[in-house]
């Protein structure tokens, strides 16, 4: 049996039926699952492409039709009939769907989770909920919960790339990407999903039902999607947390009350060596062949740094060196800074780079000069760690800046101060 019997009129009839029945009843009636990637766009609304075609075929023939290729198989036929079918994994197509969802809720509006689920999908429990009905990840931030766990979500100072919201990941101990919540935020672009952020806004009068204020639509920052920080849990035990860096990509509301308060004094605290952004990326798991399409290209550089970091730490441990990092908080600023490696034995501050390019080395020099002003004890020796021997002019640049050059040669490292 083919789909040749289905005409444009049959599809239009199926669309009207879906509008009348509502999404879930329509899907149940036609024994169809929710679309994950392919949506039919008609008159500004979007529909599950496979379910629509099944209903259209039933209208045309009185019989159901099986799709061996899943929802992707419905798209070509619907397009041949003159309908627009989008794949939300593609940037342009995803924006069409997200713009339609933007019209359903404005930033600043306050709703219960049940009301939000009716718009975006998602469940009633949890702080991060990937929706099963729309290409959305819903993120719920509650200041009371955050304060108990030792962190504050909110707007960080705006930088050259625009407004920035910091959201702390989930996990009572060292946080990882093993859980669905943290992983769904990290991978949202690959899955064609938008991040929609909500903040707790009290309760419904006379009940315990929590209200949530819609902040807006976000994507992860492309250059630095997340940071690692060192924070205490409820029991006062220090652990590594993931701080996601969110950039608005649609309508959003920025209230002063949502801003992260600045530090009251400048501090430099030594933290474990594995509290770093690159340590969140397992170099072994990410050494396998990857596809050409990446949601966040910058992660490729971080993977290289993660490999270099792991190899250098192993090398230094074998030589009896203790490595830490500094978390720097600057008076009057909200966002802390985390240095790369610090050799406590030789008092050397390192900056790692995953490539030997001039811009990368220039950035390393600037970072070292910036960080070294605040570390304790003062005036550490400075070193740049690279994966290979750089060009002679790069060597001369580092020598001119009185910064040591350390690089990998086979299974060892050359230029390590004190070795």
GROMACS .gro file of C-alpha atoms in nm:
model
  419
    1UNK     CA    1   0.000   0.000   0.000
    2UNK     CA    2   0.137   0.346  -0.093
    3UNK     CA    3   0.056   0.706  -0.006
    4UNK     CA    4  -0.038   0.794  -0.364
    5UNK     CA    5  -0.408   0.817  -0.269
    6UNK     CA    6  -0.343   1.105  -0.029
    7UNK     CA    7  -0.414   1.451  -0.172
    8UNK     CA    8  -0.362   1.801  -0.035
    9UNK     CA    9  -0.731   1.816   0.057
   10UNK     CA   10  -0.697   1.503   0.271
   11UNK     CA   11  -0.405   1.661   0.458
   12UNK     CA   12  -0.598   1.983   0.515
   13UNK     CA   13  -0.885   1.778   0.655
   14UNK     CA   14  -0.645   1.602   0.892
   15UNK     CA   15  -0.509   1.936   1.008
   16UNK     CA   16  -0.859   2.059   1.090
   17UNK     CA   17  -0.927   1.738   1.280
   18UNK     CA   18  -0.608   1.784   1.482
   19UNK     CA   19  -0.710   2.140   1.567
   20UNK     CA   20  -1.056   2.028   1.680
   21UNK     CA   21  -0.942   1.728   1.885
   22UNK     CA   22  -0.633   1.878   2.044
   23UNK     CA   23  -0.286   1.736   2.005
   24UNK     CA   24  -0.279   1.443   2.247
   25UNK     CA   25  -0.628   1.313   2.167
   26UNK     CA   26  -0.546   1.333   1.797
   27UNK     CA   27  -0.224   1.138   1.846
   28UNK     CA   28  -0.397   0.875   2.058
   29UNK     CA   29  -0.680   0.835   1.807
   30UNK     CA   30  -0.431   0.765   1.528
   31UNK     CA   31  -0.195   0.556   1.741
   32UNK     CA   32   0.091   0.790   1.667
   33UNK     CA   33   0.372   0.915   1.886
   34UNK     CA   34   0.477   1.276   1.932
   35UNK     CA   35   0.707   1.416   1.669
   36UNK     CA   36   1.066   1.467   1.781
   37UNK     CA   37   1.214   1.649   1.483
   38UNK     CA   38   0.974   1.683   1.188
   39UNK     CA   39   0.681   1.925   1.213
   40UNK     CA   40   0.429   2.039   0.955
   41UNK     CA   41   0.379   2.418   0.961
   42UNK     CA   42   0.039   2.551   0.852
   43UNK     CA   43  -0.116   2.892   0.918
   44UNK     CA   44   0.143   2.969   1.187
   45UNK     CA   45   0.078   2.649   1.384
   46UNK     CA   46   0.285   2.330   1.386
   47UNK     CA   47   0.167   1.969   1.379
   48UNK     CA   48   0.316   1.620   1.414
   49UNK     CA   49   0.397   1.536   1.054
   50UNK     CA   50   0.364   1.157   1.076
   51UNK     CA   51   0.033   1.168   1.264
   52UNK     CA   52  -0.112   1.415   1.012
   53UNK     CA   53  -0.018   1.194   0.718
   54UNK     CA   54  -0.160   0.885   0.888
   55UNK     CA   55  -0.489   1.068   0.946
   56UNK     CA   56  -0.490   1.192   0.586
   57UNK     CA   57  -0.433   0.840   0.456
   58UNK     CA   58  -0.714   0.708   0.674
   59UNK     CA   59  -0.943   0.977   0.532
   60UNK     CA   60  -0.846   0.888   0.175
   61UNK     CA   61  -0.863   0.509   0.196
   62UNK     CA   62  -1.035   0.413   0.520
   63UNK     CA   63  -0.720   0.225   0.616
   64UNK     CA   64  -0.420   0.303   0.833
   65UNK     CA   65  -0.069   0.311   0.693
   66UNK     CA   66   0.256   0.191   0.850
   67UNK     CA   67   0.570   0.399   0.812
   68UNK     CA   68   0.890   0.196   0.802
   69UNK     CA   69   1.103   0.511   0.806
   70UNK     CA   70   0.945   0.678   1.108
   71UNK     CA   71   0.850   1.044   1.109
   72UNK     CA   72   1.121   1.130   0.852
   73UNK     CA   73   0.937   0.919   0.594
   74UNK     CA   74   0.629   1.143   0.609
   75UNK     CA   75   0.817   1.463   0.525
   76UNK     CA   76   0.883   1.401   0.151
   77UNK     CA   77   0.520   1.320   0.072
   78UNK     CA   78   0.386   1.622   0.261
   79UNK     CA   79   0.637   1.848   0.088
   80UNK     CA   80   0.536   1.716  -0.254
   81UNK     CA   81   0.181   1.815  -0.168
   82UNK     CA   82   0.296   2.172  -0.109
   83UNK     CA   83   0.323   2.173   0.270
   84UNK     CA   84   0.615   2.303   0.471
   85UNK     CA   85   0.777   2.042   0.692
   86UNK     CA   86   1.064   2.152   0.912
   87UNK     CA   87   1.340   1.958   1.083
   88UNK     CA   88   1.406   2.130   1.416
   89UNK     CA   89   1.766   2.005   1.414
   90UNK     CA   90   1.829   2.257   1.137
   91UNK     CA   91   1.883   2.610   1.268
   92UNK     CA   92   1.648   2.790   1.026
   93UNK     CA   93   1.371   2.534   1.069
   94UNK     CA   94   1.405   2.532   1.446
   95UNK     CA   95   1.361   2.909   1.458
   96UNK     CA   96   1.026   2.879   1.278
   97UNK     CA   97   0.893   2.644   1.546
   98UNK     CA   98   1.043   2.840   1.835
   99UNK     CA   99   0.901   3.169   1.706
  100UNK     CA  100   0.559   3.008   1.701
  101UNK     CA  101   0.603   2.893   2.063
  102UNK     CA  102   0.722   3.243   2.161
  103UNK     CA  103   0.373   3.369   2.082
  104UNK     CA  104   0.222   3.134   2.342
  105UNK     CA  105   0.390   3.297   2.643
  106UNK     CA  106   0.552   3.636   2.698
  107UNK     CA  107   0.849   3.700   2.929
  108UNK     CA  108   0.727   3.812   3.270
  109UNK     CA  109   0.407   3.604   3.259
  110UNK     CA  110   0.350   3.386   3.566
  111UNK     CA  111   0.208   3.034   3.539
  112UNK     CA  112   0.186   2.707   3.728
  113UNK     CA  113   0.372   2.404   3.598
  114UNK     CA  114   0.046   2.251   3.483
  115UNK     CA  115  -0.026   2.559   3.274
  116UNK     CA  116   0.327   2.556   3.131
  117UNK     CA  117   0.298   2.186   3.049
  118UNK     CA  118  -0.011   2.261   2.842
  119UNK     CA  119   0.200   2.498   2.630
  120UNK     CA  120   0.544   2.339   2.616
  121UNK     CA  121   0.501   1.990   2.756
  122UNK     CA  122   0.725   1.859   3.033
  123UNK     CA  123   0.644   1.707   3.369
  124UNK     CA  124   0.557   1.842   3.711
  125UNK     CA  125   0.876   1.749   3.898
  126UNK     CA  126   1.243   1.835   3.848
  127UNK     CA  127   1.452   2.138   3.770
  128UNK     CA  128   1.538   2.049   3.408
  129UNK     CA  129   1.271   1.888   3.193
  130UNK     CA  130   1.319   1.797   2.825
  131UNK     CA  131   0.971   1.811   2.674
  132UNK     CA  132   0.822   1.517   2.494
  133UNK     CA  133   0.577   1.732   2.298
  134UNK     CA  134   0.776   2.036   2.180
  135UNK     CA  135   1.143   2.092   2.090
  136UNK     CA  136   1.204   2.249   2.429
  137UNK     CA  137   1.405   2.199   2.748
  138UNK     CA  138   1.230   2.367   3.041
  139UNK     CA  139   1.464   2.500   3.312
  140UNK     CA  140   1.326   2.591   3.653
  141UNK     CA  141   1.532   2.807   3.890
  142UNK     CA  142   1.436   2.850   4.256
  143UNK     CA  143   1.648   3.096   4.458
  144UNK     CA  144   1.555   2.932   4.790
  145UNK     CA  145   1.679   2.592   4.674
  146UNK     CA  146   1.994   2.746   4.527
  147UNK     CA  147   2.087   2.926   4.847
  148UNK     CA  148   2.051   2.603   5.045
  149UNK     CA  149   2.289   2.431   4.803
  150UNK     CA  150   2.545   2.713   4.800
  151UNK     CA  151   2.489   2.877   4.464
  152UNK     CA  152   2.298   3.163   4.304
  153UNK     CA  153   2.142   3.152   3.956
  154UNK     CA  154   2.097   3.482   3.781
  155UNK     CA  155   2.218   3.745   3.535
  156UNK     CA  156   2.594   3.787   3.528
  157UNK     CA  157   2.749   4.117   3.412
  158UNK     CA  158   2.691   4.171   3.041
  159UNK     CA  159   3.000   4.116   2.825
  160UNK     CA  160   3.095   4.178   2.462
  161UNK     CA  161   2.855   3.902   2.353
  162UNK     CA  162   2.554   4.051   2.531
  163UNK     CA  163   2.336   3.945   2.827
  164UNK     CA  164   2.440   3.630   3.013
  165UNK     CA  165   2.241   3.416   3.259
  166UNK     CA  166   2.421   3.161   3.476
  167UNK     CA  167   2.231   2.845   3.576
  168UNK     CA  168   2.379   2.581   3.807
  169UNK     CA  169   2.339   2.218   3.706
  170UNK     CA  170   2.195   1.929   3.908
  171UNK     CA  171   2.355   1.677   4.142
  172UNK     CA  172   2.421   1.683   4.518
  173UNK     CA  173   2.779   1.556   4.482
  174UNK     CA  174   3.027   1.622   4.200
  175UNK     CA  175   2.809   1.713   3.904
  176UNK     CA  176   2.848   1.533   3.571
  177UNK     CA  177   2.664   1.497   3.242
  178UNK     CA  178   2.551   1.143   3.322
  179UNK     CA  179   2.201   1.257   3.427
  180UNK     CA  180   1.928   1.349   3.179
  181UNK     CA  181   1.892   1.706   3.307
  182UNK     CA  182   2.250   1.831   3.270
  183UNK     CA  183   2.297   1.636   2.948
  184UNK     CA  184   1.979   1.774   2.791
  185UNK     CA  185   2.102   2.130   2.847
  186UNK     CA  186   2.446   2.053   2.708
  187UNK     CA  187   2.307   1.877   2.398
  188UNK     CA  188   2.003   2.098   2.334
  189UNK     CA  189   2.134   2.240   2.004
  190UNK     CA  190   2.216   1.896   1.863
  191UNK     CA  191   1.861   1.788   1.946
  192UNK     CA  192   1.703   2.098   1.793
  193UNK     CA  193   1.568   2.217   2.128
  194UNK     CA  194   1.547   2.564   2.280
  195UNK     CA  195   1.614   2.632   2.648
  196UNK     CA  196   1.322   2.810   2.817
  197UNK     CA  197   1.396   2.947   3.161
  198UNK     CA  198   1.157   3.007   3.454
  199UNK     CA  199   1.214   3.146   3.805
  200UNK     CA  200   1.004   3.062   4.110
  201UNK     CA  201   0.759   3.343   4.190
  202UNK     CA  202   0.578   3.244   4.508
  203UNK     CA  203   0.271   3.022   4.530
  204UNK     CA  204  -0.093   3.028   4.427
  205UNK     CA  205  -0.285   3.207   4.706
  206UNK     CA  206  -0.422   2.957   4.954
  207UNK     CA  207  -0.219   2.661   4.823
  208UNK     CA  208   0.131   2.514   4.800
  209UNK     CA  209   0.131   2.521   4.420
  210UNK     CA  210   0.444   2.702   4.306
  211UNK     CA  211   0.419   2.979   4.048
  212UNK     CA  212   0.690   3.033   3.787
  213UNK     CA  213   0.783   3.354   3.604
  214UNK     CA  214   0.892   3.312   3.243
  215UNK     CA  215   1.235   3.469   3.186
  216UNK     CA  216   1.279   3.386   2.816
  217UNK     CA  217   1.429   3.164   2.547
  218UNK     CA  218   1.801   3.083   2.555
  219UNK     CA  219   2.082   2.887   2.393
  220UNK     CA  220   2.413   2.788   2.548
  221UNK     CA  221   2.695   3.033   2.486
  222UNK     CA  222   2.883   2.903   2.181
  223UNK     CA  223   3.230   3.007   2.296
  224UNK     CA  224   3.208   2.891   2.657
  225UNK     CA  225   2.893   2.683   2.716
  226UNK     CA  226   2.965   2.601   3.081
  227UNK     CA  227   3.207   2.652   3.369
  228UNK     CA  228   3.314   2.434   3.660
  229UNK     CA  229   3.288   2.583   4.010
  230UNK     CA  230   3.370   2.465   4.365
  231UNK     CA  231   3.067   2.485   4.596
  232UNK     CA  232   2.934   2.327   4.917
  233UNK     CA  233   2.630   2.098   4.921
  234UNK     CA  234   2.362   2.088   5.195
  235UNK     CA  235   2.594   1.894   5.425
  236UNK     CA  236   2.870   2.152   5.382
  237UNK     CA  237   3.081   1.913   5.172
  238UNK     CA  238   3.264   2.086   4.887
  239UNK     CA  239   3.196   1.947   4.540
  240UNK     CA  240   3.233   2.038   4.172
  241UNK     CA  241   2.929   2.196   4.008
  242UNK     CA  242   2.846   2.279   3.647
  243UNK     CA  243   2.744   2.637   3.573
  244UNK     CA  244   2.571   2.673   3.237
  245UNK     CA  245   2.617   3.002   3.051
  246UNK     CA  246   2.289   3.094   2.879
  247UNK     CA  247   2.246   3.358   2.607
  248UNK     CA  248   1.900   3.496   2.515
  249UNK     CA  249   1.796   3.404   2.160
  250UNK     CA  250   1.435   3.521   2.171
  251UNK     CA  251   1.218   3.748   2.386
  252UNK     CA  252   1.344   3.773   2.747
  253UNK     CA  253   1.301   3.978   3.064
  254UNK     CA  254   1.596   4.098   3.271
  255UNK     CA  255   1.501   4.217   3.619
  256UNK     CA  256   1.750   4.381   3.854
  257UNK     CA  257   1.633   4.142   4.127
  258UNK     CA  258   1.758   3.852   3.913
  259UNK     CA  259   2.116   3.986   3.896
  260UNK     CA  260   2.392   3.791   4.072
  261UNK     CA  261   2.527   4.009   4.356
  262UNK     CA  262   2.895   4.114   4.328
  263UNK     CA  263   3.166   3.982   4.560
  264UNK     CA  264   3.222   4.188   4.874
  265UNK     CA  265   3.598   4.127   4.877
  266UNK     CA  266   3.877   3.989   4.659
  267UNK     CA  267   3.973   3.630   4.744
  268UNK     CA  268   4.198   3.358   4.600
  269UNK     CA  269   4.105   3.007   4.711
  270UNK     CA  270   4.290   2.690   4.612
  271UNK     CA  271   4.055   2.423   4.475
  272UNK     CA  272   4.111   2.064   4.358
  273UNK     CA  273   4.284   2.017   4.028
  274UNK     CA  274   3.981   1.857   3.860
  275UNK     CA  275   3.760   2.166   3.912
  276UNK     CA  276   3.791   2.295   3.557
  277UNK     CA  277   3.572   2.323   3.251
  278UNK     CA  278   3.792   2.090   3.047
  279UNK     CA  279   3.771   1.823   3.321
  280UNK     CA  280   3.396   1.800   3.255
  281UNK     CA  281   3.482   1.662   2.910
  282UNK     CA  282   3.615   1.308   2.942
  283UNK     CA  283   3.909   1.290   2.697
  284UNK     CA  284   3.875   0.912   2.662
  285UNK     CA  285   3.502   0.922   2.584
  286UNK     CA  286   3.559   1.204   2.337
  287UNK     CA  287   3.862   1.057   2.159
  288UNK     CA  288   3.644   0.845   1.931
  289UNK     CA  289   3.549   0.959   1.583
  290UNK     CA  290   3.279   1.228   1.594
  291UNK     CA  291   3.037   1.349   1.331
  292UNK     CA  292   3.102   1.672   1.144
  293UNK     CA  293   2.798   1.847   1.289
  294UNK     CA  294   2.861   1.989   1.634
  295UNK     CA  295   2.625   2.200   1.840
  296UNK     CA  296   2.913   2.380   2.008
  297UNK     CA  297   3.235   2.393   1.800
  298UNK     CA  298   3.430   2.542   2.093
  299UNK     CA  299   3.402   2.207   2.275
  300UNK     CA  300   3.654   2.062   2.027
  301UNK     CA  301   3.923   2.294   2.162
  302UNK     CA  302   3.820   2.209   2.515
  303UNK     CA  303   3.855   1.837   2.437
  304UNK     CA  304   4.213   1.898   2.326
  305UNK     CA  305   4.281   2.091   2.644
  306UNK     CA  306   4.121   1.812   2.849
  307UNK     CA  307   4.359   1.558   2.695
  308UNK     CA  308   4.660   1.785   2.751
  309UNK     CA  309   4.546   1.859   3.107
  310UNK     CA  310   4.509   1.490   3.193
  311UNK     CA  311   4.849   1.394   3.048
  312UNK     CA  312   5.034   1.679   3.219
  313UNK     CA  313   4.875   1.608   3.556
  314UNK     CA  314   4.981   1.243   3.528
  315UNK     CA  315   5.334   1.351   3.434
  316UNK     CA  316   5.362   1.597   3.723
  317UNK     CA  317   5.223   1.347   3.975
  318UNK     CA  318   5.490   1.099   3.869
  319UNK     CA  319   5.749   1.366   3.952
  320UNK     CA  320   5.607   1.437   4.296
  321UNK     CA  321   5.444   1.771   4.211
  322UNK     CA  322   5.113   1.877   4.368
  323UNK     CA  323   4.880   2.063   4.133
  324UNK     CA  324   4.581   2.278   4.231
  325UNK     CA  325   4.380   2.566   4.081
  326UNK     CA  326   4.278   2.907   4.211
  327UNK     CA  327   3.920   3.028   4.216
  328UNK     CA  328   3.943   3.408   4.215
  329UNK     CA  329   3.662   3.635   4.328
  330UNK     CA  330   3.712   4.005   4.261
  331UNK     CA  331   3.555   4.272   4.481
  332UNK     CA  332   3.268   4.442   4.299
  333UNK     CA  333   3.238   4.171   4.031
  334UNK     CA  334   2.984   3.887   4.022
  335UNK     CA  335   3.156   3.623   3.811
  336UNK     CA  336   3.449   3.429   3.966
  337UNK     CA  337   3.753   3.331   3.762
  338UNK     CA  338   3.914   2.987   3.763
  339UNK     CA  339   4.281   2.953   3.673
  340UNK     CA  340   4.437   2.660   3.496
  341UNK     CA  341   4.698   2.453   3.679
  342UNK     CA  342   4.903   2.579   3.974
  343UNK     CA  343   5.215   2.391   4.088
  344UNK     CA  344   5.210   2.437   4.467
  345UNK     CA  345   5.558   2.285   4.498
  346UNK     CA  346   5.739   2.525   4.263
  347UNK     CA  347   5.490   2.818   4.286
  348UNK     CA  348   5.419   2.817   3.910
  349UNK     CA  349   5.091   2.927   3.750
  350UNK     CA  350   5.012   2.754   3.419
  351UNK     CA  351   4.777   2.843   3.136
  352UNK     CA  352   4.686   2.559   2.897
  353UNK     CA  353   4.594   2.599   2.532
  354UNK     CA  354   4.477   2.326   2.295
  355UNK     CA  355   4.656   2.478   1.993
  356UNK     CA  356   4.978   2.669   1.922
  357UNK     CA  357   4.822   2.957   1.727
  358UNK     CA  358   4.934   3.313   1.795
  359UNK     CA  359   4.590   3.425   1.915
  360UNK     CA  360   4.573   3.137   2.163
  361UNK     CA  361   4.917   3.217   2.304
  362UNK     CA  362   4.838   3.589   2.323
  363UNK     CA  363   4.525   3.504   2.521
  364UNK     CA  364   4.726   3.279   2.753
  365UNK     CA  365   4.972   3.561   2.823
  366UNK     CA  366   4.690   3.802   2.906
  367UNK     CA  367   4.519   3.550   3.131
  368UNK     CA  368   4.838   3.478   3.324
  369UNK     CA  369   4.911   3.848   3.380
  370UNK     CA  370   4.550   3.898   3.494
  371UNK     CA  371   4.535   3.602   3.732
  372UNK     CA  372   4.884   3.646   3.879
  373UNK     CA  373   4.787   3.982   4.034
  374UNK     CA  374   4.551   3.808   4.275
  375UNK     CA  375   4.703   3.469   4.369
  376UNK     CA  376   4.849   3.403   4.713
  377UNK     CA  377   5.145   3.374   4.768
  378UNK     CA  378   5.213   3.669   4.537
  379UNK     CA  379   5.432   3.682   4.228
  380UNK     CA  380   5.416   3.323   4.101
  381UNK     CA  381   5.632   3.212   3.809
  382UNK     CA  382   5.428   3.193   3.489
  383UNK     CA  383   5.416   2.922   3.222
  384UNK     CA  384   5.218   2.843   2.907
  385UNK     CA  385   5.150   2.474   2.838
  386UNK     CA  386   5.102   2.370   2.472
  387UNK     CA  387   5.041   2.034   2.302
  388UNK     CA  388   5.341   2.071   2.067
  389UNK     CA  389   5.648   2.281   2.010
  390UNK     CA  390   5.538   2.616   1.862
  391UNK     CA  391   5.697   2.838   1.597
  392UNK     CA  392   6.022   3.013   1.691
  393UNK     CA  393   5.849   3.353   1.692
  394UNK     CA  394   5.600   3.226   1.951
  395UNK     CA  395   5.894   3.108   2.161
  396UNK     CA  396   6.048   3.454   2.133
  397UNK     CA  397   5.718   3.618   2.233
  398UNK     CA  398   5.696   3.410   2.552
  399UNK     CA  399   6.063   3.470   2.630
  400UNK     CA  400   6.010   3.845   2.586
  401UNK     CA  401   5.717   3.829   2.831
  402UNK     CA  402   5.935   3.629   3.075
  403UNK     CA  403   5.690   3.338   3.065
  404UNK     CA  404   5.815   2.980   3.056
  405UNK     CA  405   5.718   2.755   2.763
  406UNK     CA  406   5.620   2.396   2.838
  407UNK     CA  407   5.515   2.157   2.562
  408UNK     CA  408   5.459   1.788   2.501
  409UNK     CA  409   5.714   1.569   2.322
  410UNK     CA  410   5.595   1.211   2.294
  411UNK     CA  411   5.520   1.084   2.644
  412UNK     CA  412   5.706   1.359   2.826
  413UNK     CA  413   5.704   1.738   2.870
  414UNK     CA  414   5.994   1.975   2.822
  415UNK     CA  415   6.055   2.314   2.980
  416UNK     CA  416   5.882   2.241   3.313
  417UNK     CA  417   6.017   2.493   3.569
  418UNK     CA  418   6.216   2.316   3.840
  419UNK     CA  419   6.246   1.984   3.655
   0.00000   0.00000   0.00000
